[in-house]
Coordinates of C-alpha atoms in Angstrom, one line a residue:
X90 CA 23.6 -3.5 -85.8
X91 CA 24.2 -4.2 -89.8
X92 CA 27.2 -1.9 -90.8
X93 CA 27.3 -3.6 -94.5
X94 CA 25.0 -0.8 -95.6
X95 CA 28.1 1.6 -95.4
X96 CA 30.5 -1.2 -97.2
X97 CA 31.5 -1.0 -100.6
X98 CA 31.6 -3.8 -102.9
X99 CA 35.5 -4.1 -102.2
X100 CA 34.7 -4.5 -98.4
X101 CA 36.0 -0.7 -97.5
X102 CA 33.6 1.8 -95.7
X103 CA 32.2 4.3 -98.0
X104 CA 32.3 7.8 -96.4
X105 CA 29.6 9.3 -98.6
X106 CA 27.1 6.5 -97.6
X107 CA 27.8 7.2 -93.9
X108 CA 27.4 11.0 -94.7
X109 CA 24.2 10.7 -96.6
X110 CA 23.1 8.9 -93.6
X111 CA 24.0 11.1 -91.2
X112 CA 22.2 14.3 -93.3
X113 CA 18.8 11.6 -93.8
X114 CA 19.0 11.1 -89.9
X115 CA 19.5 15.2 -89.4
X116 CA 16.8 15.9 -92.1
X117 CA 14.7 13.2 -89.7
X118 CA 15.1 15.2 -86.7
X119 CA 15.0 18.7 -88.0
X120 CA 11.5 17.7 -89.3
X121 CA 10.3 16.1 -86.1
X122 CA 11.6 18.8 -84.1
X123 CA 9.8 21.3 -86.2
X124 CA 6.7 19.4 -86.4
X125 CA 6.6 19.2 -82.2
X126 CA 7.7 22.8 -82.2
X127 CA 4.9 23.5 -84.2
X128 CA 2.8 21.4 -81.9
X129 CA 3.6 23.0 -78.8
X130 CA 3.2 26.5 -80.4
X131 CA -0.6 25.3 -81.6
X132 CA -0.8 24.4 -78.0
X133 CA 0.3 27.7 -76.4
X134 CA -1.9 29.7 -78.9
X135 CA -4.6 27.6 -78.0
X136 CA -4.2 28.1 -74.1
X137 CA -3.8 32.1 -74.9
X138 CA -7.1 31.9 -76.8
X139 CA -8.8 29.9 -74.1
X140 CA -7.8 32.5 -71.8
X141 CA -8.9 35.5 -73.4
X142 CA -12.1 34.0 -75.0
X143 CA -14.1 31.7 -72.0
X144 CA -17.3 32.5 -74.3
X145 CA -16.3 29.9 -76.8
X146 CA -16.0 27.1 -74.3
X147 CA -18.2 24.2 -75.4
X148 CA -17.6 22.2 -72.6
X149 CA -15.2 21.3 -69.8
X150 CA -12.6 20.3 -72.5
X151 CA -13.9 21.2 -75.9
X152 CA -13.7 24.9 -77.4
X153 CA -14.0 26.7 -80.6
X154 CA -11.2 28.7 -82.1
X155 CA -13.0 31.4 -84.1
X156 CA -10.0 31.8 -86.6
X157 CA -6.9 30.0 -87.4
X158 CA -3.7 31.7 -89.5
X159 CA -5.7 30.7 -92.7
X160 CA -8.9 32.3 -91.9
X161 CA -10.7 29.3 -90.7
X162 CA -12.0 28.3 -87.3
X163 CA -11.3 24.8 -85.6
X164 CA -13.0 22.9 -82.8
X165 CA -9.9 21.5 -80.4
X166 CA -9.9 19.6 -77.1
X167 CA -8.2 21.7 -74.6
X168 CA -6.6 19.0 -72.5
X169 CA -5.0 17.0 -75.9
X170 CA -4.4 20.0 -78.0
X171 CA -6.5 17.4 -80.8
X172 CA -8.3 19.9 -83.5
X173 CA -11.3 17.8 -83.9
X174 CA -12.6 19.5 -86.2
X175 CA -11.4 21.7 -88.8
X176 CA -12.5 24.7 -91.1
X177 CA -15.3 25.5 -89.0
X178 CA -16.8 28.9 -89.5
X179 CA -18.9 29.0 -86.9
X180 CA -20.4 27.5 -83.6
X181 CA -23.7 28.2 -82.0
X182 CA -23.5 26.7 -78.4
X183 CA -26.8 24.8 -77.2
X184 CA -29.2 26.9 -75.3
X185 CA -31.0 24.2 -73.6
X186 CA -29.4 23.2 -70.2
X187 CA -28.1 19.5 -70.8
X188 CA -28.0 19.2 -74.5
X189 CA -25.2 18.2 -76.1
X190 CA -25.5 18.8 -79.9
X191 CA -24.3 22.4 -80.8
X192 CA -24.5 23.9 -84.3
X193 CA -21.5 24.4 -86.6
X194 CA -21.1 26.1 -90.1
X195 CA -18.4 24.7 -92.7
X196 CA -18.4 25.8 -96.2
X197 CA -21.7 27.8 -96.2
X198 CA -23.4 24.4 -95.1
X199 CA -24.3 23.6 -91.4
X200 CA -24.1 20.5 -89.3
X201 CA -24.0 19.3 -85.6
X202 CA -21.2 18.2 -83.4
X203 CA -21.1 16.7 -79.8
X204 CA -19.9 19.4 -77.5
X205 CA -18.3 16.8 -74.9
X206 CA -16.3 15.5 -77.8
X207 CA -15.5 18.1 -80.6
X208 CA -16.4 15.4 -83.3
X209 CA -19.2 15.8 -86.0
X210 CA -22.3 14.0 -85.6
X211 CA -24.4 15.2 -88.2
X212 CA -22.2 16.4 -91.4
X213 CA -22.5 20.1 -92.9
X214 CA -25.3 19.5 -95.4
X215 CA -27.9 21.8 -94.4
X216 CA -28.8 25.1 -95.8
X217 CA -29.7 26.4 -92.2
X218 CA -30.1 24.8 -89.0
X219 CA -31.5 25.4 -85.2
X220 CA -30.5 24.4 -81.8
X221 CA -32.0 21.2 -80.7
X222 CA -34.3 21.4 -78.2
X223 CA -36.7 18.8 -76.7
X224 CA -34.9 16.0 -78.4
X225 CA -35.7 17.7 -82.0
X226 CA -34.0 20.5 -84.3
X227 CA -35.0 22.6 -87.5
X228 CA -33.4 22.5 -90.6
X229 CA -33.7 23.9 -94.1
X230 CA -33.2 21.6 -97.2
X231 CA -33.9 22.5 -100.6
X232 CA -37.1 25.2 -100.0
X233 CA -38.8 24.3 -96.3
X234 CA -38.5 24.1 -93.2
X235 CA -38.3 20.3 -91.5
X236 CA -37.6 18.8 -88.0
X237 CA -35.4 15.9 -87.3
X238 CA -34.0 13.7 -84.8
X239 CA -30.4 13.5 -83.2
X240 CA -29.8 10.5 -85.8
X241 CA -30.7 13.3 -88.4
X242 CA -34.2 11.2 -89.2
X243 CA -37.4 13.2 -90.3
X244 CA -39.3 13.6 -86.9
X245 CA -42.8 14.3 -88.9
X246 CA -43.7 15.0 -92.3
X247 CA -44.7 18.5 -91.9
X248 CA -42.8 21.1 -93.2
X249 CA -42.7 25.1 -92.9
X250 CA -41.8 28.2 -94.3
X251 CA -38.2 29.6 -94.2
X252 CA -37.5 32.6 -91.8
X253 CA -34.8 34.3 -90.1
X254 CA -37.4 35.7 -87.3
X255 CA -35.9 35.0 -83.6
X256 CA -38.0 32.7 -81.6
X257 CA -39.1 30.4 -84.5
X258 CA -38.4 26.7 -84.5
X259 CA -37.0 26.0 -81.4
X260 CA -39.3 24.4 -78.8
X261 CA -40.1 25.9 -75.5
X262 CA -41.5 22.9 -73.1
X263 CA -44.4 21.3 -75.0
X264 CA -44.7 23.7 -78.0
X265 CA -42.6 25.4 -80.9
X266 CA -43.4 28.7 -83.2
X267 CA -43.4 28.0 -86.5
X268 CA -44.4 29.7 -89.9
X269 CA -47.3 28.8 -92.3
X270 CA -47.0 29.6 -95.9
X271 CA -48.9 32.9 -95.7
X272 CA -46.3 34.0 -93.1
X273 CA -48.4 33.9 -90.0
X274 CA -47.2 32.3 -86.7
X275 CA -48.7 29.5 -84.5
X276 CA -47.7 26.5 -82.2
X277 CA -46.9 22.8 -83.1
X278 CA -46.4 20.1 -80.6
X279 CA -44.0 17.0 -81.2
X280 CA -45.8 15.7 -83.9
X281 CA -45.8 18.4 -85.9
X282 CA -49.6 19.3 -85.5
X283 CA -50.6 23.2 -84.8
X284 CA -52.2 23.2 -81.2
X285 CA -52.5 26.9 -81.8
X286 CA -53.6 27.7 -85.4
X287 CA -51.2 30.2 -87.6
X288 CA -53.3 33.0 -87.2
X289 CA -50.8 35.9 -85.7
X290 CA -48.2 38.2 -86.7
X291 CA -46.0 37.5 -83.6
X292 CA -45.7 35.2 -80.8
X293 CA -43.7 35.6 -77.7
X294 CA -42.5 32.9 -75.5
X295 CA -42.8 34.2 -71.7
X296 CA -42.3 33.3 -68.4
X297 CA -44.2 30.7 -66.8
X298 CA -44.5 28.8 -70.4
X299 CA -47.3 31.7 -71.3
X300 CA -47.2 33.2 -74.5
X301 CA -47.8 36.6 -75.6
X302 CA -49.2 36.6 -79.1
X303 CA -50.4 39.7 -81.5
X304 CA -53.3 39.5 -84.2
X305 CA -54.4 42.0 -86.2
X306 CA -52.2 44.6 -84.5
X307 CA -53.2 44.2 -80.6
X308 CA -51.7 41.7 -78.3
X309 CA -53.0 39.0 -76.0
X310 CA -51.9 36.3 -73.6
X311 CA -52.4 32.8 -73.2
X312 CA -51.7 30.7 -70.5
X313 CA -49.2 27.3 -70.4
X314 CA -52.1 25.0 -71.4
X315 CA -52.9 27.9 -74.5
X316 CA -56.0 29.0 -72.5
X317 CA -56.7 32.8 -73.8
X318 CA -56.2 34.8 -70.5
X319 CA -55.9 38.3 -71.8
X320 CA -57.9 39.2 -74.9
X321 CA -56.6 41.0 -77.6
X322 CA -56.8 44.5 -76.8
X323 CA -53.5 45.8 -75.7
X324 CA -51.0 47.7 -77.2
X325 CA -48.3 45.1 -75.6
X326 CA -48.1 42.5 -73.1
X327 CA -45.5 41.0 -70.7
X328 CA -45.4 38.0 -68.5
X329 CA -42.6 38.6 -66.0
X330 CA -42.2 38.1 -62.1
X331 CA -45.3 39.4 -60.3
X332 CA -47.8 39.0 -62.8
X333 CA -48.9 40.2 -66.5
X334 CA -48.0 43.6 -67.2
X335 CA -49.9 45.4 -70.4
X336 CA -49.8 48.7 -72.0
X337 CA -52.9 50.2 -73.2
X338 CA -53.6 51.9 -76.3
X339 CA -52.6 55.5 -74.8
X340 CA -49.7 53.7 -73.1
X341 CA -50.9 53.7 -69.9
X342 CA -49.8 50.7 -67.7
X343 CA -51.6 47.9 -66.0
X344 CA -51.1 44.5 -64.1
X345 CA -52.8 41.5 -64.2
X346 CA -52.8 38.6 -62.0
X347 CA -51.5 35.1 -63.9
X348 CA -55.5 34.2 -64.0
X349 CA -56.0 37.3 -66.1
X350 CA -57.7 39.3 -63.0
X351 CA -56.7 43.2 -62.9
X352 CA -54.5 43.9 -59.8
X353 CA -53.3 47.5 -60.5
X354 CA -55.0 49.7 -62.6
X355 CA -51.8 52.2 -62.8
X356 CA -48.4 50.8 -63.2
X357 CA -45.3 53.1 -63.6
X358 CA -41.5 52.6 -64.2
X359 CA -40.1 55.7 -62.4
X360 CA -41.0 59.0 -61.4
X361 CA -39.4 62.4 -61.6
X362 CA -39.6 66.2 -60.0
X363 CA -39.6 68.7 -62.7
X364 CA -38.1 72.2 -62.4
X365 CA -38.0 75.6 -64.4
X366 CA -35.8 78.1 -64.7
X367 CA -36.5 81.4 -62.4
X368 CA -34.1 84.0 -64.1
X369 CA -30.6 84.5 -63.1
X370 CA -27.7 82.0 -62.4
X371 CA -25.9 80.7 -59.2
X372 CA -22.2 81.2 -58.3
X373 CA -21.4 78.3 -60.9
X374 CA -23.0 79.8 -63.6
X375 CA -26.0 77.3 -63.7
X376 CA -29.5 78.6 -64.4
X377 CA -31.7 79.3 -61.0
X378 CA -34.5 76.4 -61.0
X379 CA -37.4 75.9 -58.5
X380 CA -39.7 72.6 -58.5
X381 CA -43.2 72.7 -60.4
X382 CA -46.2 71.9 -58.8
X383 CA -46.3 68.5 -61.1
X384 CA -44.1 65.7 -61.8
X385 CA -43.2 63.3 -64.4
X386 CA -43.9 59.6 -64.9
X387 CA -42.4 57.0 -67.3
X388 CA -43.7 54.0 -69.1
X389 CA -42.6 51.6 -71.3
X390 CA -41.5 52.6 -74.9
X391 CA -40.3 55.4 -73.6
X392 CA -43.5 57.8 -72.7
X393 CA -44.1 60.0 -70.4
X394 CA -47.3 61.4 -68.4
X395 CA -47.8 64.0 -65.3
X396 CA -48.3 63.1 -62.0
X397 CA -49.7 65.4 -59.0
X398 CA -47.6 65.3 -55.5
X399 CA -50.7 63.1 -54.4
X400 CA -49.3 60.4 -56.7
X401 CA -52.5 60.5 -59.0
X402 CA -51.7 60.4 -62.5
X403 CA -52.9 63.6 -64.4
X404 CA -52.5 62.8 -67.8
X405 CA -51.7 59.3 -69.3
X406 CA -48.4 58.9 -70.9
X407 CA -48.8 60.2 -74.1
X408 CA -45.7 62.2 -74.2
X409 CA -42.0 61.6 -75.3
X410 CA -40.9 64.1 -73.1
X411 CA -42.1 66.8 -70.5
X412 CA -40.4 70.0 -69.6
X413 CA -41.3 72.5 -67.1
X414 CA -41.9 75.8 -68.4
X415 CA -43.6 77.3 -65.3
X416 CA -44.7 76.7 -61.6
X417 CA -47.5 75.1 -63.1
X418 CA -47.0 75.5 -66.8
X419 CA -45.6 72.2 -68.9
X420 CA -44.3 71.7 -72.6
X421 CA -45.4 68.3 -73.6
X422 CA -43.6 66.7 -77.0
X423 CA -45.8 64.1 -79.0
X424 CA -42.0 62.7 -81.1
X425 CA -38.7 62.0 -79.7
X426 CA -37.2 65.1 -81.5
X427 CA -39.5 67.4 -79.6
X428 CA -40.3 68.9 -82.8
X429 CA -44.4 68.9 -82.0
X430 CA -45.7 69.5 -78.4
X431 CA -48.5 71.1 -76.4
X432 CA -48.4 73.3 -73.1
X433 CA -50.5 71.8 -70.3
X434 CA -51.0 73.3 -67.1
X435 CA -51.0 71.3 -63.8
X436 CA -54.9 70.1 -64.3
X437 CA -53.4 68.2 -67.4
X438 CA -55.5 71.1 -69.7
X439 CA -54.2 72.4 -73.0
X440 CA -53.7 76.4 -72.4
X441 CA -53.1 77.6 -75.7
X442 CA -56.0 74.7 -77.1

């Protein structure tokens, strides 16, 4: 070791030089220790956050921490403690199995990050961005929606209207909902061409690749090959396990098979007995009741109808509530607050008509 740095010109050891060196060394050690402790504290906080917020896991090693002490979130590697992306205000995880690019928001712009590394892939320069699906993602630049590939290159020339409506601009298999300049929706393929013209108010992606569509206020169903299975005449349609369930204009429900053939003319969600008060109270102070001659059945959209003890519907499910007020007399409400109602007998006939 060279000690001459501590010697004065006359060859004698300088106390102040040694003292200054010791102070400098202490500062270095103190600073290094504080940095190490801060790093360990960050790791501890990240570990604690990870235990409490499993939903923010992006992959096996990569997590998103929603907010740090400065009010910004960040993406970090759980194993190494490295903060791979700073000042991140939002991360939207991929919804397609196997997809590795996630949307992130930074300074009011959107970009894409790799969920396996936590690093930026496409910088945050878009006004709005959707998740990748089938290798393509929709982004907003300037005043329209366009599609890009994973390199950020424009996939095709067509552009579409900006909308926050749920379900738009994400491919479901071969097709993707898009909106025309007129505000109507249709389906495009991966080349950007309309395969189902934008003539509809709503489209809903269903089971088995089917699509429910609303046109002129009424719903119909397209198959996965975009063949019209059910015409546009229903109040609502749902494709689920067991078939296609529809609501008629009087709220009655039916079930069709996947080819569009009627299977069940009557479908309901639940059946409830009805009770009416007969006067007097029991030992617990509750009104005495007896079971009425009819029951109440329910369907989707919170509507109810009268049903006989033989299981046959007596009325369509036109009502928002039904109360028995006698053995064979029922108050049937038309609105959710029971403000407007009619009295029906066990045959479904109005008794105060």
